[in-house]
């Protein structure tokens, strides 16, 4: 296969075929408009490859997810989140020396300017943490002006998210801030800054730290999803990394994207509180006259079990066991999964549990407030956004992202005087 033929008004046009390293096939239509005057129409971009990327590979049909070739299952079991950050952002797993260096830098850059804290304290305490997070990343630009491409910006963002997430929690709870410790790894530092006592030595539960680390790894990247594409889009205007990440946080906050993990827990809680049983919720999700969807089910790309959901399902059991907890919401989640997986509506549309279905149960066991769930998603995902942003900026084919449209509005008309409107 080398070319694809498009026939328009009886004339044939040839377009090159591009093959990916996993035999994915794309038609390169970069010259389509120039040679035919036509554009492709693909609302929602479900059939559009926006770039060539060597970061993350997903095979949605077979439930496969790999970061730079490594299966997510192996990464989740065998490496730390810092190693995954290095893999995504610097392209390879680090050796010991590189890893130690990265860890040291992640604590060095985790310290945020006192002014950032003042901005945080200007927000109403009841505000959503994702709105706070996005605003604080925007504010980074005012404290750490950037030329756009330096490694320092990258480290500041990668390390900053840890502190910002923890400080947002502390501020909302009315607690004094706990500063990052240089002796702790990323996940333990998050726990220390979030739950530690001001001035006291860190006291970290290893099981909890390991669970957080795994969650961060599973959320680290997912190729050209809505927030990664947003981050690339904003960065393609040569906006700073901070402005691009702030936009990515905004995209992630939506309930159809990162906000789904919060929505899952709220749904399970409603079932628990008797506002309907599992079967009723399944029926409501199938009812086309209702806009309700079963939260945590379905995925734009996975038409098979989300591999992250598989890992988290087992992890939820482990975490609850080791913390000696028995969460009735986990039982409801299992029942819901069972009913949905056997229901023809879900089977036919290949709707399986996604990453958000079980992550909420684990966050809850770790006593992370529901409102903070999407921030936890961002805590992992920032590394993916940074990797995607850098790849876009270093791409030899770099151009500002600027889609076209098919205009369906009024044809030219004259402005009538106001008395005739
Ligand atoms: C993730 C999601 C946005 C993907 O959407 P999408 O790829 O655009 O899929 P579509 O909206 O085209 O859905 C395809 C069909 O499945 C149905 N569907 C998809 N997800 C559904 C859900 N969670 N509950 C009930 N029905 C669902 C749609 O109604 C549609 O049915 P139809 O063909 O009869 O019209 C969607 O599955 C969803 O809203 N899920 C719930 C939110 C969620 O968990 N998001 C987190 C993603 S990680």
Coordinates of C-alpha atoms and ligand atoms in Angstrom, one line a residue:
X1 CA 0.0 0.0 0.0
X2 CA 1.6 3.3 -0.9
X3 CA -1.3 5.6 -2.0
X4 CA -4.9 6.2 -1.4
X5 CA -7.2 7.5 -4.2
X6 CA -9.8 10.1 -3.6
X7 CA -12.2 10.8 -6.6
X8 CA -13.8 14.2 -6.6
X9 CA -16.0 15.3 -9.4
X10 CA -14.7 12.5 -11.5
X11 CA -11.0 13.4 -11.0
X12 CA -8.7 11.1 -9.1
X13 CA -6.3 12.4 -6.5
X14 CA -3.6 10.3 -4.9
X15 CA -2.5 10.7 -1.2
X16 CA 0.4 8.9 0.5
X17 CA -0.3 6.2 3.0
X18 CA 1.6 6.5 6.3
X19 CA 2.3 3.3 8.3
X20 CA 3.0 3.3 12.0
X21 CA 5.3 1.0 13.8
X22 CA 2.4 -1.2 14.9
X23 CA 1.0 -1.3 11.4
X24 CA -1.5 1.4 12.0
X25 CA -2.4 3.0 8.6
X26 CA -3.1 6.6 8.0
X27 CA -3.9 8.6 4.8
X28 CA -1.7 11.7 4.7
X29 CA -4.1 14.4 3.5
X30 CA -1.9 17.4 4.2
X31 CA -2.2 18.4 0.5
X32 CA -5.9 17.6 0.2
X33 CA -7.2 21.1 0.3
X34 CA -4.4 22.5 -1.8
X35 CA -5.0 20.0 -4.6
X36 CA -8.8 19.5 -4.4
X37 CA -10.2 22.6 -2.6
X38 CA -12.0 20.1 -0.2
X39 CA -11.4 19.4 3.4
X40 CA -12.1 16.3 5.5
X41 CA -15.1 16.6 7.9
X42 CA -14.6 14.6 11.1
X43 CA -16.6 16.1 14.0
X44 CA -15.1 14.8 17.3
X45 CA -11.9 13.8 15.4
X46 CA -12.6 10.1 15.8
X47 CA -11.0 9.3 12.4
X48 CA -8.3 12.0 12.5
X49 CA -4.6 11.5 13.4
X50 CA -3.4 14.9 14.5
X51 CA 0.2 13.9 14.6
X52 CA 2.8 11.1 14.4
X53 CA 3.9 10.2 17.9
X54 CA 6.3 7.8 19.5
X55 CA 5.1 8.2 23.1
X56 CA 2.1 6.0 23.8
X57 CA 0.5 3.1 21.9
X58 CA -3.1 2.0 22.4
X59 CA -4.8 -0.9 20.7
X60 CA -8.4 -0.2 21.8
X61 CA -9.8 -3.4 20.1
X62 CA -7.5 -5.6 22.2
X63 CA -7.2 -3.6 25.3
X64 CA -3.4 -2.8 24.9
X65 CA -1.6 0.2 26.4
X66 CA 2.1 0.8 26.2
X67 CA 4.4 3.7 27.0
X68 CA 7.3 3.9 24.6
X69 CA 6.8 0.2 23.9
X70 CA 6.6 -1.0 27.5
X71 CA 3.3 -2.7 28.5
X72 CA 1.3 -0.8 31.2
X73 CA 1.0 -4.0 33.2
X74 CA 4.8 -4.3 33.5
X75 CA 5.3 -0.7 34.3
X76 CA 2.7 -0.7 37.0
X77 CA 4.3 -3.7 38.7
X78 CA 8.0 -3.0 38.2
X79 CA 8.9 0.6 38.2
X80 CA 8.3 3.8 40.1
X81 CA 6.3 6.9 38.9
X82 CA 9.6 8.9 38.6
X83 CA 10.9 6.2 36.2
X84 CA 7.7 6.6 34.1
X85 CA 8.1 10.4 34.1
X86 CA 11.6 9.9 32.8
X87 CA 10.4 7.4 30.2
X88 CA 7.7 9.7 28.9
X89 CA 9.5 13.0 29.0
X90 CA 13.1 12.0 28.3
X91 CA 12.3 9.0 26.1
X92 CA 13.9 6.1 28.0
X93 CA 13.8 4.4 31.4
X94 CA 16.5 6.1 33.6
X95 CA 19.6 4.3 34.9
X96 CA 20.3 4.7 38.7
X97 CA 22.2 7.9 38.3
X98 CA 19.6 9.6 36.1
X99 CA 16.9 8.5 38.4
X100 CA 18.6 9.9 41.5
X101 CA 19.2 13.1 39.6
X102 CA 15.6 13.4 38.6
X103 CA 14.3 12.7 42.1
X104 CA 16.5 15.4 43.5
X105 CA 15.3 17.9 40.9
X106 CA 11.7 17.0 41.5
X107 CA 12.0 17.9 45.2
X108 CA 14.1 21.0 44.4
X109 CA 11.5 22.3 42.0
X110 CA 8.6 21.3 44.2
X111 CA 9.1 24.4 46.3
X112 CA 6.6 27.1 45.1
X113 CA 6.8 30.8 45.4
X114 CA 5.0 32.3 48.5
X115 CA 3.1 34.5 46.0
X116 CA 1.5 31.4 44.5
X117 CA 0.1 30.5 47.9
X118 CA -1.3 34.0 48.3
X119 CA -3.2 33.5 45.0
X120 CA -4.5 30.2 46.2
X121 CA -5.8 31.9 49.4
X122 CA -7.7 34.4 47.3
X123 CA -10.0 31.7 46.0
X124 CA -13.2 30.8 47.9
X125 CA -12.5 27.6 49.9
X126 CA -15.5 25.9 48.3
X127 CA -14.3 26.4 44.8
X128 CA -13.5 23.3 42.7
X129 CA -9.9 22.2 43.1
X130 CA -9.5 21.8 39.3
X131 CA -10.4 25.4 38.8
X132 CA -7.8 26.4 41.4
X133 CA -5.2 24.1 39.8
X134 CA -5.7 25.5 36.3
X135 CA -5.5 29.1 37.6
X136 CA -2.3 28.3 39.6
X137 CA -0.6 26.9 36.5
X138 CA -1.5 30.1 34.7
X139 CA -0.1 32.1 37.6
X140 CA 3.2 30.1 37.3
X141 CA 3.9 32.2 34.1
X142 CA 3.8 35.4 36.1
X143 CA 6.3 34.1 38.7
X144 CA 8.6 32.1 36.4
X145 CA 8.6 33.9 33.1
X146 CA 9.7 31.6 30.3
X147 CA 11.1 31.6 26.9
X148 CA 9.1 28.5 26.2
X149 CA 11.5 25.6 25.7
X150 CA 13.7 25.3 28.8
X151 CA 14.2 22.2 30.8
X152 CA 13.6 24.3 33.9
X153 CA 10.0 24.9 32.9
X154 CA 9.5 21.2 32.4
X155 CA 10.9 20.4 35.9
X156 CA 8.9 23.2 37.5
X157 CA 5.6 21.8 36.0
X158 CA 6.4 18.1 36.8
X159 CA 7.4 18.9 40.4
X160 CA 4.9 21.8 40.9
X161 CA 1.8 19.7 40.4
X162 CA 2.7 17.7 43.5
X163 CA 2.9 20.7 45.7
X164 CA -0.1 22.5 44.1
X165 CA -2.3 19.4 44.5
X166 CA -1.3 19.1 48.2
X167 CA -1.6 22.8 48.9
X168 CA -5.1 23.0 47.3
X169 CA -6.2 20.2 49.6
X170 CA -4.7 21.8 52.7
X171 CA -6.2 25.2 51.9
X172 CA -9.6 23.7 51.3
X173 CA -9.4 21.9 54.7
X174 CA -8.1 25.0 56.5
X175 CA -4.8 23.3 57.4
X176 CA -1.3 24.8 57.4
X177 CA 0.9 23.9 54.5
X178 CA 3.5 21.1 54.8
X179 CA 6.7 21.7 52.7
X180 CA 8.1 19.0 50.4
X181 CA 10.8 16.8 51.9
X182 CA 14.0 16.2 50.0
X183 CA 14.2 12.6 51.4
X184 CA 10.9 11.4 49.9
X185 CA 9.9 10.1 46.5
X186 CA 7.1 11.7 44.5
X187 CA 4.2 9.7 45.8
X188 CA 5.4 9.8 49.5
X189 CA 6.0 13.5 49.2
X190 CA 2.4 14.0 48.0
X191 CA 1.2 12.1 51.0
X192 CA 3.5 14.0 53.3
X193 CA 2.4 17.4 52.0
X194 CA -1.3 16.4 51.9
X195 CA -1.7 14.5 55.2
X196 CA 1.5 15.3 57.2
X197 CA 1.6 17.5 60.2
X198 CA 3.2 20.9 59.9
X199 CA 6.8 20.7 61.3
X200 CA 6.6 16.9 62.0
X201 CA 8.8 14.2 60.4
X202 CA 7.2 12.4 57.5
X203 CA 5.1 9.3 58.5
X204 CA 4.3 7.4 55.3
X205 CA 2.3 4.2 54.9
X206 CA 4.2 2.2 52.3
X207 CA 1.1 0.4 51.1
X208 CA -0.7 3.7 50.5
X209 CA 2.3 5.2 48.8
X210 CA 2.6 2.2 46.5
X211 CA -1.1 2.4 45.6
X212 CA -0.7 6.1 44.8
X213 CA 2.4 5.4 42.7
X214 CA 0.5 2.8 40.7
X215 CA -2.4 5.1 40.1
X216 CA -0.1 7.9 38.8
X217 CA 1.6 5.4 36.5
X218 CA -1.7 4.3 35.0
X219 CA -2.9 7.8 34.5
X220 CA 0.4 9.2 33.1
X221 CA -0.4 9.3 29.4
X222 CA -3.1 8.2 27.0
X223 CA -2.0 9.5 23.6
X224 CA -4.2 12.1 21.8
X225 CA -7.1 12.4 24.3
X226 CA -9.0 15.6 24.9
X227 CA -6.6 17.2 27.4
X228 CA -3.4 16.1 25.6
X229 CA -4.7 17.5 22.4
X230 CA -5.7 20.7 24.2
X231 CA -2.2 21.0 25.6
X232 CA -0.7 20.5 22.2
X233 CA -3.2 22.9 20.6
X234 CA -2.4 25.7 23.0
X235 CA 1.3 25.0 22.8
X236 CA 1.1 25.0 19.0
X237 CA 0.5 28.7 19.1
X238 CA 3.9 28.9 20.9
X239 CA 2.1 29.6 24.1
X240 CA 4.2 28.7 27.2
X241 CA 4.3 25.2 28.8
X242 CA 2.5 26.7 31.8
X243 CA -0.4 28.2 29.7
X244 CA -0.7 24.9 27.8
X245 CA -0.8 22.8 31.0
X246 CA -3.4 25.2 32.5
X247 CA -5.5 24.6 29.4
X248 CA -5.0 20.8 29.7
X249 CA -6.2 20.9 33.3
X250 CA -9.4 22.8 32.1
X251 CA -10.1 20.0 29.5
X252 CA -9.5 17.3 32.1
X253 CA -12.0 18.8 34.5
X254 CA -14.9 17.9 32.2
X255 CA -17.2 15.0 33.3
X256 CA -16.7 13.2 30.0
X257 CA -13.0 13.2 30.6
X258 CA -11.1 13.3 33.9
X259 CA -14.2 14.4 35.9
X260 CA -15.8 11.0 35.4
X261 CA -14.0 9.5 38.4
X262 CA -15.8 11.9 40.7
X263 CA -19.1 11.3 38.8
X264 CA -18.6 7.5 39.3
X265 CA -18.4 7.8 43.1
X266 CA -21.4 10.1 43.2
X267 CA -23.4 7.6 41.2
X268 CA -22.4 4.7 43.5
X269 CA -23.2 6.8 46.5
X270 CA -26.7 7.6 45.1
X271 CA -27.3 3.9 44.6
X272 CA -26.1 3.2 48.2
X273 CA -28.4 5.9 49.6
X274 CA -31.4 4.3 47.9
X275 CA -32.0 6.7 45.1
X276 CA -32.4 3.7 42.8
X277 CA -30.9 0.3 42.7
X278 CA -28.3 -1.1 40.3
X279 CA -30.8 -2.4 37.8
X280 CA -32.7 1.0 37.7
X281 CA -29.5 2.8 36.9
X282 CA -28.6 0.4 34.1
X283 CA -32.1 0.9 32.7
X284 CA -31.8 4.7 32.9
X285 CA -28.5 4.6 31.1
X286 CA -30.1 2.6 28.3
X287 CA -33.1 5.0 28.1
X288 CA -32.5 7.2 25.0
X289 CA -35.0 9.8 26.4
X290 CA -32.7 10.4 29.3
X291 CA -29.2 12.0 29.0
X292 CA -27.9 9.8 31.9
X293 CA -24.9 7.6 31.2
X294 CA -23.4 5.0 33.3
X295 CA -20.3 6.8 34.6
X296 CA -17.1 4.9 34.3
X297 CA -18.3 2.9 31.4
X298 CA -17.4 3.3 27.7
X299 CA -14.4 4.8 26.1
X300 CA -13.7 6.6 22.8
X301 CA -10.8 4.2 22.0
X302 CA -11.2 1.0 24.1
X303 CA -13.8 -1.2 22.7
X304 CA -12.6 -4.0 25.0
X305 CA -11.8 -4.0 28.7
X306 CA -9.6 -0.9 29.6
X307 CA -6.3 -2.5 30.7
X308 CA -6.0 0.1 33.4
X309 CA -9.4 -0.8 34.8
X310 CA -8.2 -4.4 35.1
X311 CA -5.1 -3.5 37.1
X312 CA -7.2 -1.1 39.3
X313 CA -9.9 -3.7 40.0
X314 CA -7.2 -6.0 41.5
X315 CA -5.5 -3.0 43.2
X316 CA -8.8 -1.9 44.8
X317 CA -9.1 -5.3 46.5
X318 CA -5.5 -5.2 47.7
X319 CA -5.7 -1.7 49.1
X320 CA -9.0 -2.3 50.9
X321 CA -7.6 -5.6 52.3
X322 CA -4.3 -4.1 53.5
X323 CA -6.1 -1.1 55.1
X324 CA -8.6 -3.5 56.7
X325 CA -11.5 -1.7 55.0
X326 CA -14.8 -3.1 53.7
X327 CA -16.4 -0.6 51.4
X328 CA -20.0 -1.3 50.4
X329 CA -19.4 1.0 47.4
X330 CA -17.0 -1.6 46.0
X331 CA -19.7 -4.2 46.2
X332 CA -22.1 -1.9 44.4
X333 CA -19.4 -1.3 41.7
X334 CA -18.9 -5.0 41.3
X335 CA -22.6 -5.6 41.0
X336 CA -23.0 -2.8 38.5
X337 CA -20.2 -4.1 36.4
X338 CA -21.7 -7.6 36.4
X339 CA -25.1 -6.4 35.4
X340 CA -23.8 -4.1 32.7
X341 CA -21.4 -6.6 31.2
X342 CA -24.3 -9.1 30.8
X343 CA -26.7 -6.6 29.4
X344 CA -27.2 -6.6 25.6
X345 CA -27.2 -2.8 25.3
X346 CA -23.7 -2.6 26.7
X347 CA -22.4 -5.8 25.1
X348 CA -23.6 -4.6 21.6
X349 CA -21.9 -1.2 22.0
X350 CA -18.8 -2.7 23.6
X351 CA -19.1 -0.6 26.7
X352 CA -16.7 -1.8 29.4
X353 CA -15.5 -0.3 32.7
X354 CA -12.9 2.4 32.1
X355 CA -10.0 3.6 34.3
X356 CA -12.4 5.8 36.3
X357 CA -14.6 3.0 37.4
X358 CA -12.3 1.7 40.1
X359 CA -9.9 4.6 40.7
X360 CA -12.6 6.4 42.8
X361 CA -12.9 3.4 45.2
X362 CA -9.2 3.4 45.8
X363 CA -9.0 7.2 46.3
X364 CA -11.9 6.9 48.8
X365 CA -10.1 4.2 50.7
X366 CA -7.1 6.5 50.9
X367 CA -9.4 9.2 52.3
X368 CA -8.9 11.5 49.3
X369 CA -12.0 13.8 49.1
X370 CA -14.2 13.2 46.1
X371 CA -13.6 16.7 44.7
X372 CA -9.9 16.0 44.6
X373 CA -10.2 12.9 42.4
X374 CA -9.7 14.7 39.1
X375 CA -6.7 16.5 40.6
X376 CA -5.2 13.0 41.3
X377 CA -5.8 12.2 37.7
X378 CA -3.9 15.4 36.7
X379 CA -1.1 14.6 39.2
X380 CA -0.2 11.6 37.0
X381 CA -1.3 13.1 33.6
X382 CA 0.9 16.2 33.8
X383 CA 3.9 14.0 32.8
X384 CA 2.1 12.9 29.7
X385 CA 1.1 16.4 28.8
X386 CA 4.7 17.6 29.1
X387 CA 5.9 14.7 26.9
X388 CA 3.2 15.4 24.3
X389 CA 3.9 19.2 24.4
X390 CA 7.6 18.7 23.9
X391 CA 7.1 16.2 21.0
X392 CA 4.8 18.7 19.3
X393 CA 7.3 21.6 19.7
X394 CA 10.2 19.5 18.4
X395 CA 8.3 18.0 15.5
X396 CA 10.0 18.9 12.2
X397 CA 6.4 19.2 10.8
X398 CA 5.5 21.7 13.5
X399 CA 2.7 24.2 12.5
X400 CA 0.1 26.0 14.5
X401 CA -2.9 23.8 14.9
X402 CA -5.7 25.3 13.0
X403 CA -8.6 23.0 11.9
X404 CA -11.0 24.0 9.1
X405 CA -14.8 23.8 9.0
X406 CA -17.7 23.4 6.6
X407 CA -19.7 26.5 6.9
X408 CA -23.5 25.9 7.0
X409 CA -24.7 29.4 8.0
X410 CA -26.5 32.1 6.0
X411 CA -25.2 33.2 2.7
X412 CA -24.2 36.9 2.3
X413 CA -27.0 39.3 3.2
X414 CA -27.2 43.0 4.0
X415 CA -27.7 44.4 7.5
X416 CA -31.3 45.6 7.8
X417 CA -32.1 48.8 9.7
X418 CA -33.0 48.1 13.4
X419 CA -36.7 48.9 12.8
X420 CA -37.0 46.0 10.3
X421 CA -35.5 43.3 12.4
Ligands
LIG1 C1 -16.3 8.0 27.3 C2 -17.4 8.4 26.3 C3 -17.5 10.0 26.3 C4 -17.0 8.0 24.9 O1 -18.0 8.5 24.0 P1 -18.0 8.2 22.5 O2 -16.8 7.5 22.0 O3 -18.3 9.5 21.8 O4 -19.2 7.2 22.4 P2 -20.6 7.5 21.9 O5 -21.1 8.7 22.7 O6 -20.6 7.6 20.4 O7 -21.4 6.2 22.4 C5 -21.7 5.1 21.6 C6 -23.0 4.5 22.0 O8 -22.8 4.0 23.3 C7 -23.7 4.6 24.3 N1 -22.9 4.9 25.5 C8 -21.6 5.3 25.5 N2 -21.2 5.4 26.8 C9 -22.3 5.1 27.6 C10 -22.5 5.0 29.0 N3 -21.5 5.3 29.8 N4 -23.7 4.7 29.4 C11 -24.7 4.4 28.5 N5 -24.6 4.4 27.2 C12 -23.4 4.8 26.7 C13 -24.1 5.9 23.6 O9 -25.4 6.4 24.0 C14 -24.2 5.5 22.1 O10 -25.3 4.7 21.9 P3 -26.1 4.8 20.5 O11 -25.1 4.2 19.5 O12 -27.3 4.0 20.7 O13 -26.4 6.2 20.2 C15 -18.7 7.8 26.7 O14 -18.6 6.4 26.7 C16 -19.2 8.3 28.1 O15 -19.9 9.3 28.1 N6 -18.9 7.5 29.2 C17 -19.3 8.0 30.5 C18 -18.3 9.0 31.0 C19 -17.0 8.4 31.4 O16 -16.9 7.4 32.0 N7 -15.9 9.0 30.9 C20 -14.5 8.6 31.2 C21 -13.7 8.2 30.0 S1 -12.1 7.6 30.5

